[in-house]
Every structure is written in structure tokens, then in C-alpha cells.
Coordinates of N, CA and C in Angstrom, one line a residue:
M1 N -5.8 -12.0 -45.2 CA -6.4 -13.3 -45.6 C -7.8 -13.1 -46.1
S2 N -8.1 -13.7 -47.2 CA -9.4 -13.6 -47.8 C -10.2 -14.8 -47.3
R3 N -11.5 -14.7 -47.5 CA -12.4 -15.8 -47.1 C -12.0 -17.1 -47.8
S4 N -11.6 -17.0 -49.1 CA -11.2 -18.1 -49.9 C -9.9 -18.8 -49.3
Q5 N -9.1 -18.0 -48.6 CA -7.9 -18.6 -48.0 C -8.1 -19.3 -46.7
M6 N -9.3 -19.1 -46.1 CA -9.6 -19.7 -44.8 C -10.0 -21.1 -45.0
P7 N -9.7 -22.0 -44.0 CA -10.1 -23.4 -44.1 C -11.6 -23.5 -44.2
A8 N -12.0 -24.5 -45.0 CA -13.5 -24.7 -45.1 C -14.1 -25.1 -43.8
S9 N -13.4 -25.7 -42.9 CA -14.0 -26.1 -41.7 C -14.5 -25.0 -40.8
I10 N -14.0 -23.8 -41.0 CA -14.5 -22.6 -40.3 C -16.0 -22.4 -40.7
F11 N -16.3 -22.6 -41.9 CA -17.6 -22.3 -42.4 C -18.5 -23.5 -42.4
S12 N -18.0 -24.7 -42.2 CA -18.8 -25.9 -42.1 C -18.3 -26.7 -40.9
P13 N -18.8 -26.3 -39.7 CA -18.3 -26.9 -38.5 C -18.7 -28.4 -38.4
A14 N -19.7 -28.8 -39.1 CA -20.0 -30.2 -39.1 C -18.9 -31.1 -39.7
D15 N -18.0 -30.5 -40.5 CA -16.9 -31.3 -41.1 C -15.7 -31.4 -40.1
R16 N -15.8 -30.7 -39.0 CA -14.7 -30.7 -38.1 C -14.9 -31.8 -37.0
A17 N -13.8 -32.4 -36.5 CA -13.9 -33.3 -35.4 C -14.4 -32.5 -34.2
T18 N -15.1 -33.1 -33.3 CA -15.6 -32.3 -32.1 C -14.5 -31.8 -31.2
N19 N -13.4 -32.5 -31.2 CA -12.3 -32.1 -30.4 C -11.2 -31.3 -31.1
S20 N -11.5 -30.9 -32.3 CA -10.5 -30.1 -33.1 C -10.7 -28.6 -32.8
H21 N -9.6 -27.8 -33.0 CA -9.7 -26.4 -32.8 C -10.4 -25.7 -34.0
L22 N -11.2 -24.7 -33.7 CA -11.9 -24.0 -34.8 C -10.9 -23.3 -35.7
L23 N -10.0 -22.6 -35.1 CA -9.0 -21.8 -35.9 C -7.6 -22.3 -35.5
T24 N -6.8 -22.7 -36.6 CA -5.5 -23.2 -36.4 C -4.6 -22.5 -37.4
P25 N -3.3 -22.5 -37.1 CA -2.3 -22.1 -38.1 C -2.2 -23.2 -39.2
D26 N -1.5 -22.9 -40.2 CA -1.4 -23.8 -41.3 C -1.0 -25.2 -41.0
N27 N -0.2 -25.4 -39.9 CA 0.2 -26.7 -39.5 C -0.8 -27.5 -38.7
G28 N -2.0 -26.9 -38.5 CA -3.1 -27.6 -37.8 C -3.0 -27.7 -36.3
K29 N -1.9 -27.3 -35.7 CA -1.7 -27.3 -34.3 C -2.4 -26.2 -33.6
Q30 N -2.4 -26.2 -32.3 CA -3.1 -25.2 -31.5 C -2.2 -23.9 -31.6
W31 N -2.8 -22.7 -31.6 CA -2.0 -21.5 -31.6 C -1.3 -21.3 -30.3
K32 N -0.1 -20.8 -30.4 CA 0.7 -20.4 -29.2 C 0.4 -19.0 -28.9
S33 N 0.6 -18.6 -27.6 CA 0.2 -17.2 -27.2 C 0.8 -16.2 -28.1
G34 N 0.0 -15.2 -28.6 CA 0.4 -14.1 -29.4 C 0.7 -14.5 -30.8
E35 N 0.7 -15.7 -31.2 CA 1.0 -16.2 -32.5 C -0.1 -15.9 -33.5
Y36 N -1.3 -15.8 -33.0 CA -2.5 -15.7 -33.9 C -2.9 -14.2 -34.2
L37 N -2.3 -13.2 -33.6 CA -2.7 -11.9 -33.6 C -2.9 -11.3 -35.1
E38 N -1.9 -11.5 -35.9 CA -2.0 -11.0 -37.3 C -3.2 -11.6 -38.0
Q39 N -3.3 -12.9 -38.0 CA -4.4 -13.5 -38.7 C -5.8 -13.2 -38.1
Y40 N -5.8 -13.0 -36.7 CA -7.0 -12.6 -36.0 C -7.5 -11.2 -36.5
K41 N -6.6 -10.3 -36.6 CA -6.9 -8.9 -37.0 C -7.4 -9.0 -38.5
S42 N -6.8 -9.8 -39.3 CA -7.2 -9.9 -40.7 C -8.6 -10.5 -40.8
A43 N -8.9 -11.5 -40.0 CA -10.2 -12.1 -39.9 C -11.3 -11.1 -39.5
L44 N -11.0 -10.2 -38.5 CA -11.9 -9.2 -38.0 C -12.1 -8.2 -39.1
A45 N -11.1 -7.8 -39.8 CA -11.3 -6.8 -40.9 C -12.1 -7.5 -42.0
L46 N -11.9 -8.7 -42.4 CA -12.6 -9.4 -43.4 C -14.1 -9.5 -43.0
A47 N -14.4 -9.7 -41.7 CA -15.8 -9.8 -41.3 C -16.4 -8.4 -41.1
G48 N -15.6 -7.3 -41.3 CA -16.1 -6.0 -41.1 C -16.5 -5.7 -39.7
T49 N -15.7 -6.3 -38.8 CA -16.0 -6.1 -37.3 C -14.9 -5.2 -36.8
E50 N -15.4 -4.3 -35.9 CA -14.4 -3.4 -35.3 C -13.6 -4.2 -34.3
H51 N -12.6 -3.6 -33.7 CA -11.7 -4.3 -32.8 C -12.5 -5.0 -31.7
M52 N -12.2 -6.2 -31.4 CA -12.7 -6.8 -30.2 C -11.7 -7.9 -29.8
T53 N -11.6 -8.1 -28.5 CA -10.6 -9.1 -28.0 C -11.1 -10.5 -28.3
F54 N -10.2 -11.4 -28.3 CA -10.6 -12.8 -28.6 C -11.6 -13.3 -27.5
H55 N -11.5 -12.8 -26.3 CA -12.4 -13.2 -25.2 C -13.8 -12.7 -25.6
E56 N -13.9 -11.4 -26.0 CA -15.2 -10.9 -26.4 C -15.8 -11.6 -27.6
L57 N -15.0 -12.0 -28.5 CA -15.5 -12.8 -29.7 C -16.0 -14.2 -29.2
R58 N -15.3 -14.8 -28.3 CA -15.7 -16.1 -27.7 C -17.0 -16.0 -27.0
H59 N -17.2 -14.9 -26.2 CA -18.4 -14.7 -25.4 C -19.6 -14.4 -26.3
S60 N -19.3 -13.6 -27.4 CA -20.4 -13.3 -28.4 C -20.8 -14.6 -29.1
Y61 N -19.9 -15.5 -29.4 CA -20.2 -16.7 -30.0 C -21.1 -17.6 -29.1
A62 N -20.7 -17.7 -27.9 CA -21.5 -18.5 -27.0 C -22.8 -17.9 -26.7
S63 N -22.9 -16.6 -26.5 CA -24.2 -16.0 -26.3 C -25.1 -16.2 -27.5
T64 N -24.6 -16.0 -28.7 CA -25.4 -16.2 -29.9 C -25.9 -17.6 -30.0
M65 N -25.1 -18.6 -29.7 CA -25.5 -20.0 -29.8 C -26.7 -20.3 -28.8
V66 N -26.5 -19.8 -27.6 CA -27.6 -20.0 -26.6 C -28.9 -19.3 -27.0
R67 N -28.8 -18.1 -27.4 CA -30.0 -17.3 -27.9 C -30.7 -18.0 -29.1
A68 N -29.9 -18.7 -29.9 CA -30.4 -19.4 -31.0 C -31.0 -20.8 -30.7
G69 N -30.9 -21.1 -29.4 CA -31.6 -22.4 -28.9 C -30.6 -23.6 -28.8
A70 N -29.3 -23.4 -29.0 CA -28.4 -24.5 -28.8 C -28.4 -25.0 -27.4
G71 N -28.4 -26.2 -27.2 CA -28.3 -26.8 -25.8 C -27.1 -26.4 -25.1
L72 N -27.1 -26.2 -23.8 CA -26.0 -25.8 -23.0 C -24.8 -26.8 -23.2
I73 N -25.1 -28.1 -23.3 CA -24.1 -29.1 -23.4 C -23.3 -28.9 -24.8
V74 N -24.1 -28.5 -25.8 CA -23.5 -28.2 -27.1 C -22.6 -27.0 -27.0
V75 N -23.0 -26.0 -26.4 CA -22.2 -24.7 -26.2 C -21.0 -25.1 -25.4
A76 N -21.1 -25.8 -24.3 CA -20.0 -26.2 -23.5 C -18.9 -26.9 -24.3
E77 N -19.4 -27.9 -25.1 CA -18.5 -28.6 -26.0 C -17.8 -27.8 -27.0
A78 N -18.6 -26.8 -27.6 CA -18.0 -25.9 -28.6 C -16.9 -25.0 -28.0
L79 N -17.1 -24.7 -26.7 CA -16.1 -23.8 -26.1 C -15.0 -24.6 -25.5
G80 N -15.1 -25.9 -25.5 CA -14.0 -26.8 -25.0 C -14.1 -27.0 -23.5
H81 N -15.3 -26.8 -22.9 CA -15.5 -27.1 -21.5 C -15.7 -28.6 -21.3
S82 N -15.3 -29.1 -20.1 CA -15.5 -30.5 -19.9 C -16.9 -30.8 -19.4
D83 N -17.6 -29.8 -18.9 CA -19.0 -30.0 -18.4 C -19.8 -28.7 -18.6
V84 N -21.0 -28.6 -18.2 CA -21.8 -27.4 -18.5 C -21.8 -26.4 -17.4
R85 N -21.1 -26.6 -16.3 CA -21.2 -25.7 -15.2 C -20.9 -24.2 -15.5
M86 N -19.8 -24.0 -16.2 CA -19.4 -22.6 -16.6 C -20.4 -22.0 -17.6
V87 N -20.9 -22.8 -18.5 CA -21.8 -22.3 -19.5 C -23.2 -22.0 -18.8
T88 N -23.6 -22.8 -17.9 CA -24.8 -22.6 -17.2 C -24.7 -21.3 -16.3
K89 N -23.6 -21.1 -15.7 CA -23.4 -20.0 -14.8 C -23.4 -18.7 -15.7
H90 N -22.8 -18.7 -16.8 CA -22.7 -17.4 -17.6 C -23.7 -17.2 -18.7
Y91 N -24.3 -18.3 -19.2 CA -25.2 -18.1 -20.4 C -26.6 -18.7 -20.3
A92 N -26.9 -19.4 -19.3 CA -28.2 -20.1 -19.2 C -29.3 -19.1 -19.2
H93 N -29.2 -17.9 -18.7 CA -30.2 -16.9 -18.6 C -30.6 -16.4 -20.0
L94 N -29.7 -16.7 -21.0 CA -30.0 -16.2 -22.4 C -30.8 -17.2 -23.2
A95 N -30.9 -18.4 -22.7 CA -31.7 -19.4 -23.4 C -33.2 -19.0 -23.5
P96 N -33.8 -19.2 -24.7 CA -35.2 -18.8 -24.8 C -36.1 -19.4 -23.9
S97 N -35.9 -20.7 -23.5 CA -36.8 -21.4 -22.6 C -36.4 -21.2 -21.2
F98 N -35.3 -20.6 -20.9 CA -34.8 -20.5 -19.5 C -35.8 -19.7 -18.7
V99 N -36.1 -18.5 -19.2 CA -37.0 -17.6 -18.4 C -38.4 -18.2 -18.2
A100 N -39.0 -18.8 -19.3 CA -40.3 -19.4 -19.2 C -40.3 -20.6 -18.2
E101 N -39.2 -21.4 -18.3 CA -39.2 -22.5 -17.4 C -39.0 -22.1 -15.9
T102 N -38.2 -21.0 -15.7 CA -38.0 -20.5 -14.4 C -39.3 -19.9 -13.8
V103 N -40.0 -19.1 -14.6 CA -41.2 -18.6 -14.2 C -42.2 -19.7 -13.9
G104 N -42.4 -20.6 -14.8 CA -43.3 -21.7 -14.6 C -43.0 -22.5 -13.3
R105 N -41.8 -22.6 -13.0 CA -41.4 -23.4 -11.8 C -41.5 -22.6 -10.5
T106 N -41.4 -21.3 -10.6 CA -41.4 -20.5 -9.3 C -42.7 -19.8 -9.0
V107 N -43.5 -19.5 -10.1 CA -44.7 -18.8 -9.8 C -45.8 -19.8 -9.4
P108 N -46.6 -19.4 -8.4 CA -47.6 -20.4 -7.9 C -48.7 -20.6 -9.0
N109 N -49.3 -21.7 -9.0 CA -50.3 -22.0 -9.9 C -51.6 -21.3 -9.5
L110 N -51.8 -20.2 -10.1 CA -53.0 -19.3 -9.7 C -54.3 -20.0 -9.9
L111 N -54.4 -20.8 -11.0 CA -55.7 -21.4 -11.3 C -56.0 -22.5 -10.2
A112 N -55.0 -23.1 -9.6 CA -55.3 -24.1 -8.6 C -55.9 -23.5 -7.3
T113 N -55.7 -22.2 -7.1 CA -56.2 -21.6 -5.9 C -57.7 -21.0 -6.1
W114 N -58.2 -21.1 -7.2 CA -59.6 -20.5 -7.5 C -60.6 -21.5 -7.2

């Protein structure tokens, strides 16, 4: 499968409905178990990516979004989670502001003691 054969919605997520699947077979339905493997391998080859499981790809996608500053609620929605609990548990530490906010909240105000 070439990039030109892939649905435009893959490259322009703003055009997709928020509850639609990112990757679908030609019929637009959700993939069934094992049904996506051939197309998935083609997409990896097209991207020049060595073999990785779909779970690894999903994790990389979420990690990249968080590091880029996407809100955890946005990441949760993109992953199909109903709330942010799982995203917070697994990805919050990657957010650029998370470390600074945690340090600011937990380190005593040294200037106040002088």
C-alpha cells in the first residue's frame, strides 16, 4: 500500500470524527482480530520502520503526543479511553510541565525561610 492509497484522514486527523477509528479496512468498520496484519506490515514498511507490535506503536504515539504538550484528556480521547486515569498512570511523567509542576508543589519554598 502506498501513501497515496491510504485514506486522507490518517494524515489529517482534524477531518476525522472524534469517535472514528484511525485505521480501518476499506469498508470503514473496525478491524477484526488478525485482519489488519498485512496492511499493518505494509504501512510499517512504507514508513521505513522496523518491526514493532501494534501495542508498541500505540504506546509510541501516546508518548509522542504527551511529550509534544498534548493535554492528557486529548491523549486519552485519541486512544479511545473513557477518562484520563490510564493515560495519567502511564504517560503523565512525560509531559513537559509535569516535572516542573511536581517539583514546584513538593519542594519547600526556600526563599520564604530566609
